[in-house]
Amino acid sequence: MTIRALNPKEKTQVKINDMIIGGKEPIIFAGPCSVESEEQIFLIAKELKRIGVHFLRGGVFKPRTSPYAFQGLGEEGLVYMSRAAKVFELPIVTEVMQEKDIELVSEHADILQIGSRNMYNYSLLKEVGRLKKPILLKRGMSATINEWVLAAEYIASMGNDQIILCERGIRTFDDYTRNTLDLAAVPIMQAETGLPVIVDPSHGTGIRQLIEPMSKAALACGADGLMIEVHPDPDHALSDGPQSIPLHDFEGLIRRVLNKA
């Protein structure tokens, strides 16, 4: 198979501009769960750039569990995010949910994200596999290691080996946290595939107080980066407020996590 045939000793690196995902230094992806307005994403992007975050993440097409929850701003949000990214010179990662939106999202995003709910959407995986852009593949919320590997195979089988894997927690019998962060998956997937693996402690826990310790644990087990949700006013966020770090607290958290305090 395509990915399993790779020599794990020759680890795949994804390069964007002067950044290397899968290199010696961890890469930080940060931003809001949902792009809510142009003002909001500009405020966040400006602060993230000042701090030294590498990538701006944000949701514009939102796959929510409830059809009555905020579904995202769609193309309007994508334009807002793209403008902010250009002003503050931050590359973008955002989710594409449907095949019909691939071209639109590709015009704005530097990395296309396949979310947890779409890990099993094999037709979507094959379509993004035809792109010449990196793909960030999140683990399905109930996916086994082997299923996750095979989902990545769908992308690679179409010619795109610029794949970043993201452990974002899985569903278990324990509901104290939103999900159970499976950090053992990080070194396993690195060894199985040779691909870079990052960790999303925001979705992995659902509790902002746990994000810092789990971020430290993720880097300790060899994660190639972190994806963390931030918001200027988490208590009034339109989605995932409880797991979002207040924007004014983010710099201190990152410095402590990276041991630069």
Short mmCIF file of C-alpha atoms in Angstrom, two decimals:
data_model
loop_
_atom_site.label_atom_id
_atom_site.label_comp_id
_atom_site.label_asym_id
_atom_site.label_seq_id
_atom_site.Cartn_x
_atom_site.Cartn_y
_atom_site.Cartn_z
CA MET A 1 0.00 0.00 0.00
CA THR A 2 1.10 3.55 -0.68
CA ILE A 3 1.73 4.90 2.82
CA ARG A 4 2.79 1.68 4.53
CA ALA A 5 5.44 1.28 1.83
CA LEU A 6 7.14 4.47 2.98
CA ASN A 7 10.23 4.02 5.09
CA PRO A 8 9.40 5.49 8.52
CA LYS A 9 13.08 6.35 8.89
CA GLU A 10 12.57 8.81 6.06
CA LYS A 11 9.78 10.79 7.65
CA THR A 12 7.58 12.78 5.31
CA GLN A 13 7.77 16.54 5.82
CA VAL A 14 5.15 19.01 4.67
CA LYS A 15 6.69 22.34 3.72
CA ILE A 16 4.73 25.58 3.40
CA ASN A 17 6.69 28.77 2.88
CA ASP A 18 9.57 28.52 5.37
CA MET A 19 7.74 26.19 7.76
CA ILE A 20 8.27 22.46 8.00
CA ILE A 21 5.57 20.26 9.51
CA GLY A 22 7.34 17.14 10.66
CA GLY A 23 10.64 18.89 11.24
CA LYS A 24 12.57 19.51 14.43
CA GLU A 25 10.27 22.17 15.87
CA PRO A 26 6.56 21.78 16.72
CA ILE A 27 4.18 23.79 14.55
CA ILE A 28 1.30 25.70 16.15
CA PHE A 29 -2.10 25.99 14.46
CA ALA A 30 -4.51 28.31 16.25
CA GLY A 31 -7.70 30.26 15.71
CA PRO A 32 -11.41 30.20 16.41
CA CYS A 33 -13.65 27.17 16.09
CA SER A 34 -15.86 29.33 13.86
CA VAL A 35 -15.14 32.50 11.93
CA GLU A 36 -17.95 34.69 13.26
CA SER A 37 -17.20 38.07 11.68
CA GLU A 38 -14.48 39.96 9.83
CA GLU A 39 -13.70 41.96 12.98
CA GLN A 40 -13.31 38.80 15.04
CA ILE A 41 -10.92 37.00 12.68
CA PHE A 42 -8.81 40.13 12.13
CA LEU A 43 -8.46 40.59 15.90
CA ILE A 44 -7.43 36.98 16.35
CA ALA A 45 -5.05 36.91 13.38
CA LYS A 46 -3.28 40.06 14.54
CA GLU A 47 -2.63 38.62 17.99
CA LEU A 48 -1.57 35.21 16.70
CA LYS A 49 0.91 36.82 14.33
CA ARG A 50 2.37 38.86 17.19
CA ILE A 51 2.75 35.75 19.32
CA GLY A 52 4.46 33.82 16.55
CA VAL A 53 1.81 31.22 15.71
CA HIS A 54 2.54 29.46 12.42
CA PHE A 55 -0.94 28.81 10.97
CA LEU A 56 -4.36 30.43 11.26
CA ARG A 57 -7.12 27.87 11.61
CA GLY A 58 -10.84 28.62 11.54
CA GLY A 59 -14.10 27.00 10.58
CA VAL A 60 -16.32 28.48 7.87
CA PHE A 61 -18.27 25.34 6.93
CA LYS A 62 -19.27 23.78 10.24
CA PRO A 63 -20.37 20.13 10.55
CA ARG A 64 -22.44 20.43 13.73
CA THR A 65 -24.12 17.54 15.51
CA SER A 66 -27.39 19.50 15.67
CA PRO A 67 -28.91 20.97 12.48
CA TYR A 68 -30.10 23.89 14.62
CA ALA A 69 -26.63 24.88 15.78
CA PHE A 70 -24.55 27.57 14.05
CA GLN A 71 -23.45 26.12 10.70
CA GLY A 72 -20.76 28.68 9.85
CA LEU A 73 -20.60 31.68 7.53
CA GLY A 74 -19.64 29.64 4.49
CA GLU A 75 -18.02 31.50 1.61
CA GLU A 76 -18.42 34.84 3.40
CA GLY A 77 -16.35 33.55 6.32
CA LEU A 78 -13.76 32.14 3.94
CA VAL A 79 -13.31 35.59 2.39
CA TYR A 80 -12.93 37.19 5.85
CA MET A 81 -10.35 34.61 6.84
CA SER A 82 -8.45 34.99 3.59
CA ARG A 83 -8.28 38.78 3.98
CA ALA A 84 -6.96 38.49 7.54
CA ALA A 85 -4.41 35.90 6.50
CA LYS A 86 -3.06 38.13 3.74
CA VAL A 87 -2.84 41.20 5.96
CA PHE A 88 -0.99 39.37 8.74
CA GLU A 89 0.88 36.93 6.49
CA LEU A 90 -0.47 33.76 8.07
CA PRO A 91 -1.14 30.62 6.04
CA ILE A 92 -4.65 29.16 6.42
CA VAL A 93 -6.02 25.75 7.32
CA THR A 94 -9.77 25.27 7.10
CA GLU A 95 -12.18 22.40 6.59
CA VAL A 96 -13.77 21.34 3.33
CA MET A 97 -16.94 19.29 3.84
CA GLN A 98 -18.24 18.59 0.35
CA GLU A 99 -16.71 17.75 -2.99
CA LYS A 100 -18.46 20.71 -4.61
CA ASP A 101 -16.60 23.11 -2.28
CA ILE A 102 -13.08 21.80 -2.91
CA GLU A 103 -12.24 24.31 -5.63
CA LEU A 104 -13.57 27.24 -3.60
CA VAL A 105 -11.71 26.29 -0.42
CA SER A 106 -8.53 25.53 -2.39
CA GLU A 107 -8.49 29.08 -3.72
CA HIS A 108 -8.10 30.45 -0.19
CA ALA A 109 -6.59 27.73 2.03
CA ASP A 110 -2.96 26.62 2.19
CA ILE A 111 -4.00 23.36 3.88
CA LEU A 112 -7.39 21.68 3.43
CA GLN A 113 -8.74 19.95 6.51
CA ILE A 114 -10.82 16.80 6.45
CA GLY A 115 -12.75 16.80 9.71
CA SER A 116 -13.49 13.91 12.02
CA ARG A 117 -16.99 13.34 10.64
CA ASN A 118 -15.67 13.09 7.09
CA MET A 119 -12.80 10.70 7.70
CA TYR A 120 -15.01 7.95 6.26
CA ASN A 121 -16.15 10.05 3.29
CA TYR A 122 -14.05 8.13 0.78
CA SER A 123 -15.22 10.00 -2.30
CA LEU A 124 -14.16 13.28 -0.64
CA LEU A 125 -10.81 11.76 0.35
CA LYS A 126 -10.15 10.68 -3.22
CA GLU A 127 -11.02 14.10 -4.59
CA VAL A 128 -8.65 15.98 -2.26
CA GLY A 129 -6.07 13.34 -3.12
CA ARG A 130 -6.00 14.81 -6.62
CA LEU A 131 -4.95 18.22 -5.31
CA LYS A 132 -1.42 19.58 -5.17
CA LYS A 133 -2.02 21.00 -1.69
CA PRO A 134 -1.41 19.52 1.77
CA ILE A 135 -4.32 17.76 3.45
CA LEU A 136 -4.84 17.66 7.22
CA LEU A 137 -6.73 14.48 8.05
CA LYS A 138 -8.39 14.35 11.44
CA ARG A 139 -9.05 11.00 13.06
CA GLY A 140 -12.69 9.90 13.04
CA MET A 141 -14.30 10.13 16.45
CA SER A 142 -14.69 6.35 16.64
CA ALA A 143 -11.97 5.32 14.22
CA THR A 144 -9.45 2.59 14.89
CA ILE A 145 -5.79 3.10 14.07
CA ASN A 146 -6.08 0.90 11.00
CA GLU A 147 -9.16 2.75 9.72
CA TRP A 148 -7.32 6.04 10.09
CA VAL A 149 -4.32 4.69 8.18
CA LEU A 150 -6.57 3.46 5.38
CA ALA A 151 -8.35 6.84 5.19
CA ALA A 152 -4.94 8.42 4.60
CA GLU A 153 -4.31 5.74 1.96
CA TYR A 154 -7.34 6.96 0.01
CA ILE A 155 -5.71 10.39 -0.26
CA ALA A 156 -2.24 9.07 -1.06
CA SER A 157 -3.56 6.57 -3.62
CA MET A 158 -4.66 9.48 -5.81
CA GLY A 159 -1.17 10.95 -5.86
CA ASN A 160 -1.10 13.36 -2.91
CA ASP A 161 1.36 12.33 -0.22
CA GLN A 162 1.39 15.75 1.48
CA ILE A 163 -0.71 14.50 4.39
CA ILE A 164 -0.75 15.70 7.99
CA LEU A 165 -2.53 13.50 10.53
CA CYS A 166 -4.36 14.97 13.52
CA GLU A 167 -5.27 13.07 16.67
CA ARG A 168 -8.35 14.86 18.06
CA GLY A 169 -9.71 12.36 20.57
CA ILE A 170 -12.00 9.38 20.22
CA ARG A 171 -15.35 8.44 21.73
CA THR A 172 -15.15 6.07 24.69
CA PHE A 173 -17.49 5.04 27.52
CA ASP A 174 -16.19 7.90 29.71
CA ASP A 175 -18.06 11.15 29.14
CA TYR A 176 -16.26 13.35 31.67
CA THR A 177 -14.28 14.88 28.83
CA ARG A 178 -15.74 15.57 25.39
CA ASN A 179 -13.49 12.89 23.90
CA THR A 180 -10.62 10.72 25.07
CA LEU A 181 -7.30 11.97 23.71
CA ASP A 182 -5.38 8.92 22.48
CA LEU A 183 -1.78 10.06 22.70
CA ALA A 184 -0.46 6.55 22.11
CA ALA A 185 -1.72 7.04 18.56
CA VAL A 186 0.91 9.71 17.92
CA PRO A 187 4.05 7.52 17.90
CA ILE A 188 2.08 4.61 16.45
CA MET A 189 0.88 6.61 13.43
CA GLN A 190 4.29 8.16 12.93
CA ALA A 191 5.83 4.69 12.84
CA GLU A 192 3.06 3.15 10.70
CA THR A 193 2.92 5.88 8.07
CA GLY A 194 6.00 8.08 8.30
CA LEU A 195 3.64 11.08 8.18
CA PRO A 196 3.68 14.07 10.55
CA VAL A 197 1.12 13.83 13.36
CA ILE A 198 -0.26 16.80 15.27
CA VAL A 199 -2.65 16.84 18.23
CA ASP A 200 -5.84 18.82 18.84
CA PRO A 201 -6.23 19.03 22.65
CA SER A 202 -9.24 21.35 22.29
CA HIS A 203 -11.54 18.72 20.78
CA GLY A 204 -9.59 16.00 22.55
CA THR A 205 -10.75 17.24 25.95
CA GLY A 206 -13.50 19.82 25.45
CA ILE A 207 -12.30 21.56 28.62
CA ARG A 208 -10.04 24.60 28.35
CA GLN A 209 -8.35 23.90 31.70
CA LEU A 210 -7.03 20.62 30.29
CA ILE A 211 -5.58 22.06 27.10
CA GLU A 212 -2.26 23.15 28.59
CA PRO A 213 -1.35 19.86 30.34
CA MET A 214 -2.48 17.78 27.37
CA SER A 215 -0.53 20.02 24.98
CA LYS A 216 2.60 19.40 27.03
CA ALA A 217 1.87 15.67 27.05
CA ALA A 218 1.35 15.68 23.28
CA LEU A 219 4.74 17.27 22.64
CA ALA A 220 6.35 14.95 25.17
CA CYS A 221 5.20 11.92 23.17
CA GLY A 222 6.58 13.38 19.95
CA ALA A 223 3.71 15.25 18.30
CA ASP A 224 4.79 17.41 15.37
CA GLY A 225 2.47 20.24 16.35
CA LEU A 226 -0.66 21.40 18.10
CA MET A 227 -4.02 22.71 16.95
CA ILE A 228 -5.65 24.90 19.60
CA GLU A 229 -8.88 26.88 19.53
CA VAL A 230 -8.80 30.48 20.76
CA HIS A 231 -11.50 33.15 21.02
CA PRO A 232 -11.63 36.77 22.25
CA ASP A 233 -14.73 35.96 24.36
CA PRO A 234 -15.16 32.19 24.72
CA ASP A 235 -18.23 32.44 26.95
CA HIS A 236 -20.12 34.02 24.06
CA ALA A 237 -18.59 32.03 21.20
CA LEU A 238 -21.03 30.67 18.63
CA SER A 239 -19.41 27.24 18.88
CA ASP A 240 -17.08 25.34 21.23
CA GLY A 241 -16.62 28.13 23.77
CA PRO A 242 -15.86 25.79 26.71
CA GLN A 243 -12.81 24.39 24.93
CA SER A 244 -11.49 27.70 23.58
CA ILE A 245 -8.60 29.53 25.22
CA PRO A 246 -9.26 33.25 25.85
CA LEU A 247 -7.17 35.18 23.36
CA HIS A 248 -5.47 37.24 26.09
CA ASP A 249 -4.30 34.03 27.81
CA PHE A 250 -2.94 32.31 24.74
CA GLU A 251 0.57 33.78 24.65
CA GLY A 252 1.31 32.65 28.20
CA LEU A 253 -0.04 29.17 27.51
CA ILE A 254 2.07 28.72 24.38
CA ARG A 255 5.21 29.95 26.11
CA ARG A 256 4.69 27.48 28.94
CA VAL A 257 3.89 24.62 26.58
CA LEU A 258 6.98 25.32 24.48
CA ASN A 259 9.02 25.91 27.64
CA LYS A 260 9.78 29.48 26.67
CA ALA A 261 8.25 31.18 29.70
#
